[in-house]
Coordinates of C-alpha atoms in Angstrom, one line a residue:
M1 CA 20.8 34.8 67.1
R2 CA 20.2 36.9 69.8
R3 CA 17.4 37.1 71.8
S4 CA 17.2 40.5 71.3
E5 CA 16.7 39.3 67.5
V6 CA 14.7 36.7 68.8
L7 CA 12.3 39.1 71.6
A8 CA 11.8 41.4 67.6
E9 CA 9.7 39.0 66.3
E10 CA 8.4 37.9 68.7
S11 CA 7.4 41.7 69.2
I12 CA 6.1 41.4 65.7
V13 CA 4.5 38.9 65.1
C14 CA 2.0 40.0 69.2
L15 CA 1.8 42.8 67.2
Q16 CA -0.5 41.3 63.7
K17 CA -2.2 38.8 66.2
A18 CA -3.0 41.5 68.1
L19 CA -4.4 43.5 64.5
N20 CA -5.9 40.1 62.5
H21 CA -8.0 40.3 66.4
L22 CA -9.0 43.4 65.9
R23 CA -10.2 43.5 62.4
E24 CA -11.6 39.9 63.6
I25 CA -13.3 41.8 66.1
W26 CA -14.4 44.4 63.8
E27 CA -16.0 42.6 61.2
L28 CA -17.6 40.1 64.2
I29 CA -18.8 44.3 65.1
G30 CA -19.9 45.4 61.4
I31 CA -17.3 47.9 61.7
P32 CA -18.2 49.7 58.3
E33 CA -14.0 49.6 56.6
D34 CA -13.8 53.9 57.6
Q35 CA -14.3 53.4 60.9
R36 CA -11.5 50.5 60.1
L37 CA -9.0 52.0 58.4
Q38 CA -9.5 55.9 61.8
R39 CA -8.7 52.5 64.3
T40 CA -6.2 51.4 62.3
E41 CA -4.1 54.4 62.0
V42 CA -4.8 55.0 65.2
V43 CA -3.1 51.3 66.3
K44 CA -0.9 52.8 65.0
K45 CA -0.4 56.4 66.0
H46 CA -0.4 54.9 69.0
I47 CA 2.2 52.4 68.4
K48 CA 4.7 54.8 67.2
D49 CA 3.9 57.2 69.8
L50 CA 5.3 54.5 71.6
L51 CA 8.9 53.2 70.4
D52 CA 8.8 57.1 69.6
M53 CA 9.4 57.6 72.9
M54 CA 11.7 54.2 73.9
I55 CA 13.9 55.5 70.7
A56 CA 14.0 59.5 73.0
E57 CA 15.0 57.4 75.7
E58 CA 17.7 55.1 74.9
E59 CA 19.2 58.2 72.6
S60 CA 18.8 60.7 75.9
L61 CA 21.0 57.8 77.5
K62 CA 23.6 57.7 74.3
E63 CA 24.1 61.0 74.4
R64 CA 24.8 61.5 78.2
L65 CA 27.5 58.7 77.9
I66 CA 28.8 59.9 75.3
K67 CA 29.1 63.0 77.5
S68 CA 30.5 61.7 80.2
I69 CA 33.1 59.7 78.2
A70 CA 34.0 63.0 77.8
V71 CA 33.6 64.1 80.7
C72 CA 35.4 61.4 82.6
Q73 CA 38.3 61.2 79.9
K74 CA 39.1 64.7 80.3
E75 CA 39.2 64.6 83.7
L76 CA 41.1 61.3 84.4
N77 CA 43.8 62.6 81.5
T78 CA 44.5 65.3 83.9
L79 CA 44.7 62.9 87.4
C80 CA 47.7 61.2 84.7
S81 CA 49.3 64.3 84.1
E82 CA 49.2 65.4 88.6
L83 CA 49.1 62.4 89.8
N84 CA 53.1 61.9 87.5
V85 CA 51.1 58.1 85.3
E86 CA 50.9 57.3 82.2
P87 CA 46.9 57.9 80.5
F88 CA 44.1 55.7 80.5
H89 CA 43.8 53.5 77.3
E90 CA 41.0 51.0 76.3
E91 CA 42.5 48.2 74.7
G92 CA 40.3 46.0 72.2
E93 CA 36.9 47.6 71.1
T94 CA 34.1 47.8 73.8
T95 CA 30.8 49.6 73.3
I96 CA 29.7 53.0 74.6
L97 CA 28.8 51.9 78.6
Q98 CA 31.2 49.5 78.9
L99 CA 33.7 52.4 78.0
E100 CA 32.7 54.7 80.1
K101 CA 31.9 52.2 82.6
D102 CA 35.5 51.6 82.9
L103 CA 37.0 55.2 82.2
R104 CA 34.5 56.5 85.2
T105 CA 36.3 53.5 87.4
Q106 CA 39.5 55.2 86.6
V107 CA 38.3 58.5 88.2
E108 CA 37.2 57.4 91.5
L109 CA 40.8 55.5 90.8
R110 CA 43.2 59.1 90.3
R111 CA 40.5 60.4 92.3
K112 CA 41.4 58.1 95.2
Q113 CA 45.5 58.3 95.4
K114 CA 45.1 62.0 94.9
K115 CA 43.3 62.2 97.9
E116 CA 45.9 60.0 99.6
R117 CA 49.6 62.3 98.6
K118 CA 47.7 65.3 99.8
Q119 CA 46.7 63.7 103.2
E120 CA 50.4 61.6 103.1
L121 CA 52.0 65.2 101.9
K122 CA 49.6 67.2 104.5
I123 CA 51.5 65.0 108.0
L124 CA 54.7 64.9 106.5
Q125 CA 54.8 69.9 106.3
E126 CA 53.1 69.1 109.8
Q127 CA 56.2 66.8 111.4
D128 CA 58.8 68.6 108.5
Q129 CA 57.4 72.2 110.7
E130 CA 57.4 70.8 113.9
L131 CA 60.8 69.3 113.9
C132 CA 62.0 72.4 111.7
E133 CA 61.2 74.2 114.5
I134 CA 62.7 72.3 117.9
L135 CA 66.0 72.0 114.9
C136 CA 65.5 75.5 114.3
M137 CA 65.9 74.7 110.6
P138 CA 63.8 75.7 107.6
H139 CA 61.3 73.6 106.1
Y140 CA 61.7 71.3 103.0
E141 CA 60.7 72.8 99.7
I142 CA 57.7 71.5 98.0
D143 CA 55.5 73.0 96.4
S144 CA 51.8 72.4 98.3
T145 CA 49.7 72.8 95.5
S146 CA 49.6 70.2 93.7
V147 CA 49.0 66.5 94.1
P148 CA 53.6 65.7 95.1
S149 CA 54.8 62.2 93.1
L150 CA 56.0 59.5 94.6
E151 CA 59.0 60.1 93.9
E152 CA 58.9 63.9 95.7
L153 CA 56.2 61.9 98.8
N154 CA 59.9 59.1 98.9
Q155 CA 62.5 62.3 99.1
F156 CA 60.0 64.0 101.3
R157 CA 59.9 60.9 104.2
Q158 CA 63.9 59.9 103.9
H159 CA 64.1 63.8 105.5
V160 CA 61.5 63.7 108.1
A161 CA 63.2 60.7 109.2
T162 CA 66.7 61.8 108.7
L163 CA 65.4 65.4 111.2
R164 CA 63.8 62.1 113.6
E165 CA 67.8 60.7 114.2
T166 CA 68.6 64.5 114.5
K167 CA 66.7 65.5 116.6
A168 CA 67.3 62.3 118.8
S169 CA 71.3 62.1 118.5
R170 CA 71.0 65.7 119.5
R171 CA 68.6 65.1 121.6
E172 CA 70.6 62.5 123.5
E173 CA 73.9 64.2 123.3
F174 CA 71.4 67.6 125.2
V175 CA 71.0 65.6 127.8
N176 CA 74.5 64.4 128.7
I177 CA 76.0 68.1 128.1
K178 CA 73.1 68.7 130.5
R179 CA 73.3 66.4 133.5
Q180 CA 77.4 66.9 133.5
I181 CA 77.2 70.9 133.6
I182 CA 74.9 70.2 136.4
L183 CA 77.0 67.9 137.9
C184 CA 79.1 70.5 137.3
M185 CA 77.1 73.5 138.4
E186 CA 77.0 71.6 141.8
E187 CA 80.7 71.0 141.8
L188 CA 81.1 75.0 142.3
E189 CA 78.4 75.8 144.4
H190 CA 77.1 77.9 140.3
T191 CA 74.2 79.0 140.9
P192 CA 72.2 78.8 136.3
D193 CA 72.9 83.7 136.7
T194 CA 72.2 83.6 132.5
S195 CA 68.4 83.1 130.2
F196 CA 70.8 80.2 128.8
E197 CA 71.9 78.7 132.0
R198 CA 68.4 78.7 133.0
D199 CA 67.2 77.4 130.6
V200 CA 69.5 74.7 130.5
V201 CA 69.3 73.8 133.4
C202 CA 65.5 75.2 135.1
E203 CA 63.1 74.3 132.1
D204 CA 61.7 71.8 130.3
E205 CA 64.7 69.6 129.0
E206 CA 61.1 69.3 125.1
A207 CA 61.1 72.7 125.7
F208 CA 64.9 73.1 124.2
C209 CA 65.7 74.9 120.4
L210 CA 68.8 71.3 119.3
S211 CA 69.8 74.4 117.0
L212 CA 73.3 73.1 116.3
E213 CA 74.2 77.0 118.0
N214 CA 72.9 76.4 121.3
I215 CA 74.9 72.4 120.7
A216 CA 78.3 74.9 120.0
T217 CA 77.1 77.2 122.9
L218 CA 76.6 74.6 125.0
Q219 CA 79.4 72.8 124.5
K220 CA 80.9 75.9 125.1
L221 CA 79.7 76.2 128.3
L222 CA 81.0 72.7 129.9
R223 CA 84.2 73.8 129.2
Q224 CA 83.9 76.6 130.4
L225 CA 82.3 74.5 133.5
E226 CA 85.6 72.0 133.1
V227 CA 87.7 74.2 133.0
R228 CA 86.9 75.8 137.0
K229 CA 86.2 72.5 138.2
S230 CA 89.9 72.2 137.0
Q231 CA 91.4 75.2 138.1
N232 CA 89.7 74.4 141.2
E233 CA 91.3 71.2 142.0
A234 CA 95.0 72.2 140.5
V235 CA 93.9 74.3 143.7
C236 CA 92.9 72.2 145.8
E237 CA 95.4 69.2 144.9
G238 CA 98.0 71.5 145.6
L239 CA 97.0 72.3 148.6
R240 CA 96.8 69.4 150.3
A241 CA 100.4 68.6 148.5
Q242 CA 101.4 71.9 150.4
I243 CA 99.1 70.4 153.4
R244 CA 101.6 66.8 153.2
E245 CA 104.9 68.2 153.3
L246 CA 104.6 70.5 156.5
W247 CA 102.8 68.5 157.8
D248 CA 105.9 66.1 157.1
R249 CA 108.3 68.6 158.0
L250 CA 106.7 69.8 161.0
Q251 CA 106.1 66.1 162.1
I252 CA 102.3 67.0 162.2
P253 CA 101.0 64.0 165.0
A254 CA 98.8 61.4 163.5
E255 CA 96.0 62.0 165.7
E256 CA 96.4 66.1 164.4
R257 CA 96.0 65.1 160.5
E258 CA 92.5 63.0 160.7
A259 CA 91.8 65.9 162.4
V260 CA 91.0 67.6 158.8
A261 CA 90.7 64.2 157.0
T262 CA 86.8 64.9 155.6
V263 CA 89.0 68.0 153.2
M264 CA 91.3 66.0 151.5
T265 CA 89.0 65.2 148.8
G266 CA 87.4 66.9 147.0
S267 CA 87.3 70.6 145.5
K268 CA 83.8 72.1 146.1
A269 CA 84.8 76.0 147.8
K270 CA 84.2 75.1 150.9
V271 CA 86.8 72.6 151.1
R272 CA 88.9 74.6 149.3
K273 CA 88.2 77.5 151.7
A274 CA 89.4 74.4 155.1
L275 CA 92.4 73.6 153.5
Q276 CA 93.4 76.8 152.3
L277 CA 92.8 77.9 156.8
E278 CA 94.5 74.6 156.8
V279 CA 97.6 75.5 154.7
D280 CA 98.1 79.1 156.4
R281 CA 98.4 77.9 160.2
L282 CA 100.5 74.5 158.9
E283 CA 102.8 78.4 157.7
E284 CA 102.7 79.9 160.8
L285 CA 103.7 77.1 162.4
K286 CA 106.4 76.9 160.1
M287 CA 107.6 80.1 160.6
Q288 CA 107.7 78.7 164.2
N289 CA 109.8 76.1 163.5
M290 CA 112.0 77.7 161.1
K291 CA 115.3 75.1 162.6
K292 CA 112.8 71.5 162.1
V293 CA 111.3 72.2 158.9
I294 CA 114.7 73.2 157.1
E295 CA 116.1 70.4 158.6
A296 CA 113.4 68.5 157.1
I297 CA 113.7 69.7 153.8
R298 CA 117.8 69.3 153.1
V299 CA 116.2 65.3 154.0
E300 CA 115.0 66.0 150.8
V301 CA 117.0 67.6 148.9
A302 CA 120.0 65.4 150.1
Q303 CA 117.5 62.9 147.7
H304 CA 116.3 64.3 145.2
W305 CA 120.1 64.6 144.5
D306 CA 120.8 61.1 145.1
K307 CA 117.9 60.4 143.0
C308 CA 120.3 63.1 140.5
F309 CA 123.5 61.3 140.6
Y310 CA 125.0 65.0 141.9
S311 CA 128.4 64.8 141.9
Q312 CA 130.1 66.3 145.3
E313 CA 131.1 69.6 143.9
Q314 CA 127.0 69.9 142.9
R315 CA 126.3 69.1 146.1
Q316 CA 128.7 72.4 148.0
A317 CA 127.0 74.5 145.9
F318 CA 124.4 74.6 147.2
A319 CA 125.7 76.2 149.6
A320 CA 123.2 77.7 151.9
Y321 CA 122.8 73.8 153.0
Y322 CA 126.1 74.3 155.2
S323 CA 124.4 77.3 156.5
E324 CA 123.6 77.4 159.9
D325 CA 121.1 80.7 160.6
Y326 CA 117.8 78.9 160.0
T327 CA 116.9 82.2 158.5
E328 CA 112.5 83.2 156.4
N329 CA 115.7 84.0 154.2
L330 CA 117.0 80.7 154.3
L331 CA 114.4 78.6 154.5
Q332 CA 112.9 80.5 151.2
L333 CA 116.1 79.1 149.4
H334 CA 115.5 75.8 149.9
D335 CA 112.2 76.4 148.7
A336 CA 113.1 77.0 145.7
E337 CA 116.3 74.8 146.3
I338 CA 113.9 71.3 146.4
V339 CA 112.2 73.8 143.5
R340 CA 114.2 73.4 140.9
L341 CA 115.0 69.8 141.6
R342 CA 112.0 68.1 140.9
N343 CA 111.6 70.3 138.6
Y344 CA 115.1 69.1 136.9
Y345 CA 114.0 64.9 137.9
E346 CA 110.7 66.2 136.8
V347 CA 112.9 66.9 133.1
H348 CA 115.1 64.3 132.9
K349 CA 113.2 61.4 135.6
E350 CA 113.3 58.9 131.8
L351 CA 116.6 59.4 131.7
F352 CA 117.6 58.6 135.5
E353 CA 115.4 55.8 135.8
G354 CA 117.4 54.1 133.3
V355 CA 120.5 55.3 134.8
Q356 CA 119.5 54.1 137.9
K357 CA 118.6 50.5 135.5
W358 CA 121.5 50.8 135.2
E359 CA 122.6 50.9 138.1
E360 CA 121.1 48.2 140.2
S361 CA 121.9 46.0 137.1
W362 CA 125.5 46.9 137.4
R363 CA 126.1 46.2 141.2
L364 CA 123.7 42.9 140.7
F365 CA 125.9 42.1 137.2
L366 CA 129.6 42.8 139.5
E367 CA 128.1 40.8 142.8
F368 CA 127.5 37.0 140.5
E369 CA 131.4 37.5 139.4
R370 CA 132.4 38.1 142.8
K371 CA 130.0 34.8 143.5
A372 CA 131.7 33.6 140.0
S373 CA 134.9 34.0 141.8
D374 CA 134.0 31.7 145.3
P375 CA 135.0 28.0 145.3
S376 CA 132.5 27.6 148.3
R377 CA 130.6 28.2 145.4
F378 CA 130.5 24.7 143.9
T379 CA 128.7 23.4 147.7
N380 CA 125.8 24.9 147.1
R381 CA 122.3 23.9 146.8
G382 CA 118.8 23.4 145.2
G383 CA 120.3 24.9 142.2
N384 CA 121.1 29.0 142.9
L385 CA 124.3 27.5 140.7
L386 CA 122.8 27.3 137.9
K387 CA 119.4 30.1 138.4
E388 CA 122.5 32.5 139.8
E389 CA 125.1 31.7 136.1
K390 CA 121.6 32.4 133.8
Q391 CA 121.5 35.4 135.4
R392 CA 125.0 36.3 134.8
A393 CA 125.6 35.9 131.2
K394 CA 122.0 37.4 130.6
L395 CA 123.1 40.6 133.0
Q396 CA 126.2 40.2 129.9
K397 CA 123.4 40.8 127.3
T398 CA 121.0 42.8 129.2
L399 CA 123.9 45.5 130.1
P400 CA 124.9 46.6 126.4
K401 CA 122.1 46.3 125.0
L402 CA 121.0 48.8 127.8
E403 CA 124.1 51.1 128.0
E404 CA 123.4 51.2 124.4
E405 CA 120.0 52.4 124.6
L406 CA 121.1 54.5 127.1
K407 CA 123.8 56.6 124.7
A408 CA 121.0 56.8 121.7
R409 CA 118.9 58.5 124.3
I410 CA 121.3 61.1 125.8
E411 CA 123.1 61.7 122.4
M412 CA 119.4 62.2 121.5
W413 CA 119.3 64.1 124.6
E414 CA 122.3 66.6 124.5
Q415 CA 121.3 67.8 120.9
E416 CA 118.2 69.1 121.7
H417 CA 119.6 70.8 124.7
S418 CA 122.5 71.2 123.8
K419 CA 125.1 70.7 126.6
A420 CA 126.2 67.5 128.5
F421 CA 124.1 64.4 130.6
V422 CA 126.2 64.5 133.3
V423 CA 126.6 62.4 136.7
N424 CA 128.2 62.0 139.6
G425 CA 130.5 65.3 137.6
Q426 CA 130.8 63.2 134.4
K427 CA 129.5 62.0 130.8
F428 CA 128.0 58.8 131.5
M429 CA 129.7 57.3 128.9
E430 CA 132.9 58.8 130.5
Y431 CA 131.2 56.6 134.2
V432 CA 129.8 53.4 132.5
T433 CA 133.5 53.1 130.8
E434 CA 135.6 54.1 134.1
Q435 CA 132.7 51.5 135.8
W436 CA 134.2 48.5 133.3
E437 CA 137.7 50.1 133.8
M438 CA 137.7 49.5 136.9
H439 CA 136.7 46.2 137.0
R440 CA 138.9 45.3 133.6
L441 CA 141.9 46.1 136.5
E442 CA 140.1 44.8 139.7
K443 CA 140.1 41.1 137.9
E444 CA 143.8 41.5 136.8
R445 CA 144.5 42.5 140.1
A446 CA 142.5 39.2 141.2
K447 CA 144.4 37.5 139.5
Q448 CA 147.5 38.1 139.2
E449 CA 147.3 38.1 143.8
R450 CA 145.9 34.3 142.7
Q451 CA 149.4 33.9 140.2
L452 CA 152.1 35.3 143.5
K453 CA 149.8 33.1 145.0
N454 CA 150.3 29.7 143.2
K455 CA 154.1 30.7 143.2
K456 CA 154.5 30.5 146.5
Q457 CA 153.3 27.7 146.8
T458 CA 155.0 25.8 144.2
E459 CA 158.1 26.9 146.1
T460 CA 156.8 26.4 149.5
E461 CA 156.5 22.2 148.0
M462 CA 159.3 22.9 146.1
L463 CA 162.1 24.0 148.5
Y464 CA 159.3 22.1 152.0
G465 CA 156.9 19.2 149.8
S466 CA 154.0 19.6 148.4
T467 CA 150.7 18.6 151.4
P468 CA 148.3 16.3 149.4
R469 CA 144.8 17.1 150.8
T470 CA 141.4 14.8 151.5
P471 CA 138.4 15.8 149.0
N472 CA 135.8 17.5 151.3
K473 CA 133.2 14.7 151.3
R474 CA 129.1 16.8 151.8
R475 CA 127.1 15.7 154.6
G476 CA 125.2 13.2 154.5
L477 CA 125.6 11.1 151.2
A478 CA 126.9 8.1 153.2
P479 CA 126.1 7.8 157.4
S480 CA 130.3 5.8 158.6
T481 CA 130.2 2.4 159.7
P482 CA 132.8 1.8 162.3
G483 CA 135.3 -1.4 162.2
K484 CA 136.0 -0.4 158.5
V485 CA 138.6 0.5 156.6
R486 CA 139.6 1.8 153.7
K487 CA 142.4 0.2 151.9
L488 CA 144.9 2.5 149.1
N489 CA 147.7 0.4 147.5
T490 CA 150.8 1.4 146.9
T491 CA 153.6 2.1 144.3
T492 CA 158.0 3.3 144.3
M493 CA 158.1 6.8 144.5
S494 CA 161.0 8.3 142.8
N495 CA 163.5 9.0 144.1
A496 CA 164.5 12.3 145.9
T497 CA 166.3 14.7 145.4
A498 CA 167.6 18.1 147.1
N499 CA 165.2 20.4 147.3
S500 CA 162.3 17.4 147.8
S501 CA 163.9 15.3 151.3
I502 CA 163.6 16.9 154.4
R503 CA 166.3 16.4 157.2
P504 CA 164.8 13.6 159.9
V505 CA 163.7 14.8 163.1
F506 CA 162.0 11.9 163.7
S507 CA 164.6 8.6 164.7
G508 CA 165.9 10.0 161.3
T509 CA 163.5 9.2 159.1
V510 CA 163.6 11.3 156.7
Y511 CA 160.0 11.8 154.1
R512 CA 160.1 12.3 150.6
S513 CA 156.9 14.4 148.4
P514 CA 154.8 11.8 146.6
V515 CA 154.7 12.3 143.0
S516 CA 151.6 11.5 142.4
R517 CA 148.7 14.5 143.8
L518 CA 144.7 12.6 145.3
P519 CA 142.6 13.8 142.6
P520 CA 139.6 16.6 142.2
S521 CA 137.4 13.6 142.3
G522 CA 138.4 12.3 146.0
G523 CA 139.9 8.8 144.7
K524 CA 141.1 7.3 147.1
P525 CA 144.6 8.1 146.6
V526 CA 148.8 6.2 146.1
I527 CA 151.6 6.3 148.6
T528 CA 154.8 5.2 148.3
S529 CA 156.8 3.8 151.7
T530 CA 160.1 5.0 151.9
C531 CA 161.0 1.8 154.5
S532 CA 159.9 -0.6 152.9
G533 CA 158.4 -2.3 149.6
K534 CA 155.2 -3.7 152.0
K535 CA 151.6 -2.4 152.4
T536 CA 151.0 -1.3 155.7
P537 CA 147.6 -0.1 155.4
R538 CA 146.5 0.7 159.2
A539 CA 142.5 1.8 160.0
V540 CA 142.5 4.9 162.5
K541 CA 139.9 8.0 162.5
H542 CA 139.4 11.4 160.5
G543 CA 140.7 14.1 161.6
A544 CA 143.4 12.3 164.4
N545 CA 145.4 12.2 162.1
K546 CA 147.0 16.2 161.5
E547 CA 150.5 17.0 163.4
N548 CA 152.2 20.5 162.5
L549 CA 157.0 19.9 161.6
E550 CA 157.9 23.1 163.0
L551 CA 161.6 23.4 161.0
N552 CA 163.8 26.2 160.3
G553 CA 160.7 28.2 161.8
S554 CA 159.0 27.1 159.5
I555 CA 156.2 24.9 160.6
L556 CA 154.4 22.7 158.0
S557 CA 151.8 20.7 158.0
A558 CA 151.8 17.2 157.5
R559 CA 148.7 14.9 157.0
T560 CA 148.4 11.8 157.8
F561 CA 146.1 9.9 154.9
K562 CA 143.3 7.1 155.2
G563 CA 144.9 4.2 155.7
F564 CA 148.4 5.4 157.1
Q565 CA 149.8 6.6 161.1
I566 CA 153.5 9.7 159.9

């Protein structure tokens, strides 16, 4: 049983006790029955009025609660619709009072959410307006009268974040371009003369509109200034090159050159003016020293002829080179020729450099070929022979590759220009073929000379006998020991023939050519004595046993072997 029901029963008991007590009092007093009835009616009326009043108040509370529930429910439905959320539904059965409380709580929560969204929308709109004004972009379209949904707010936040990034990047680009524009203007000594240039250079950076149009205009202005700067630099560099060329032609001393060294760098207006004054001064000097200048130009022309592999006919085609009438017209002809040669060399620079590389490799190859045919190369020390052989083998591989590369490049060039590429007056590949053929003929000639020399030597040996040669010993290999005698074994010589005998000159002795020769390694020779069959070694000093024998107008150089005396 509820406590309220217990209290209700207690109230009834109290009321009953009170009525009983009243009856007892009335009995003691002796109040008649009719008055007792009246008095009881009064008590009843008071109790009924009190209970009716209480019931009326509770009914009123009930009505207010029901009305509040209706109002809250309606407002809550509206808020849920505005906030784009699910409407509130009470779970399970509940009392009027609890329902009213829950609805009121939900209404307060939705009101708070609505207020927060509206405030955030306002802030985002303010930020969007500020950024759009700086970037000159249209505002973000959103209904400010309604409550934005969470998705709409999130998209708005992302849009504002994108605008901030765009502003930062454009601001950085603007600052960089502005810095370059200021540097170019300082270099060109240019003063801002348009409102846009003044806005860029003089006004506050924060006040500049970072629109795409303004950024494009900034870039265009920077390009224009850079073009002017490049043109100015090119003019100044051209003036400097002209000055250096005139210095070299006029042989201006270093002290006089140092006087204008300060204007040999930079490209400002005052520098350009100073360079022009120096050129004018040197041009005047050039006119006064015409012969000296023309001769200097001729040296440069000859250098370019060499670099371009001009033939003698091509060089003689420039008749002004050989003229001695030093006039301004002759100077102009030489200037035009040197310009033409420079342009010609620049157009064909890669080909000329390739030809030059081949020429250097070819000369080195011929040098190695010459050394390869030199017998004295075997006496070298320090491994030079091995290095030369490696380089020679490398050149034998690289030269054909280089020729093939040049051939392909020259053929491509000839197809593009519809004319032949000549070196020293002839096509390059014909020139290469001619060099190889000359090298082959030279080797063939040298081979024939060696064969002829060997043939003559053989005939001489057959006629007069061979001349034994002692191999050369390298110095420093072993010190000579005094008192020691090198012994040589003797063998029986073959019978003398008519071609191998020598007529006796000293005491009727006949010397025959030995059959065996010295080994190339420097071993001991074997000699057979014709006088007796005994071995007669004798120690003699090295180099003291050479004699010249003159026979019938011929000179025979006879060398005595170590250990024997002739």
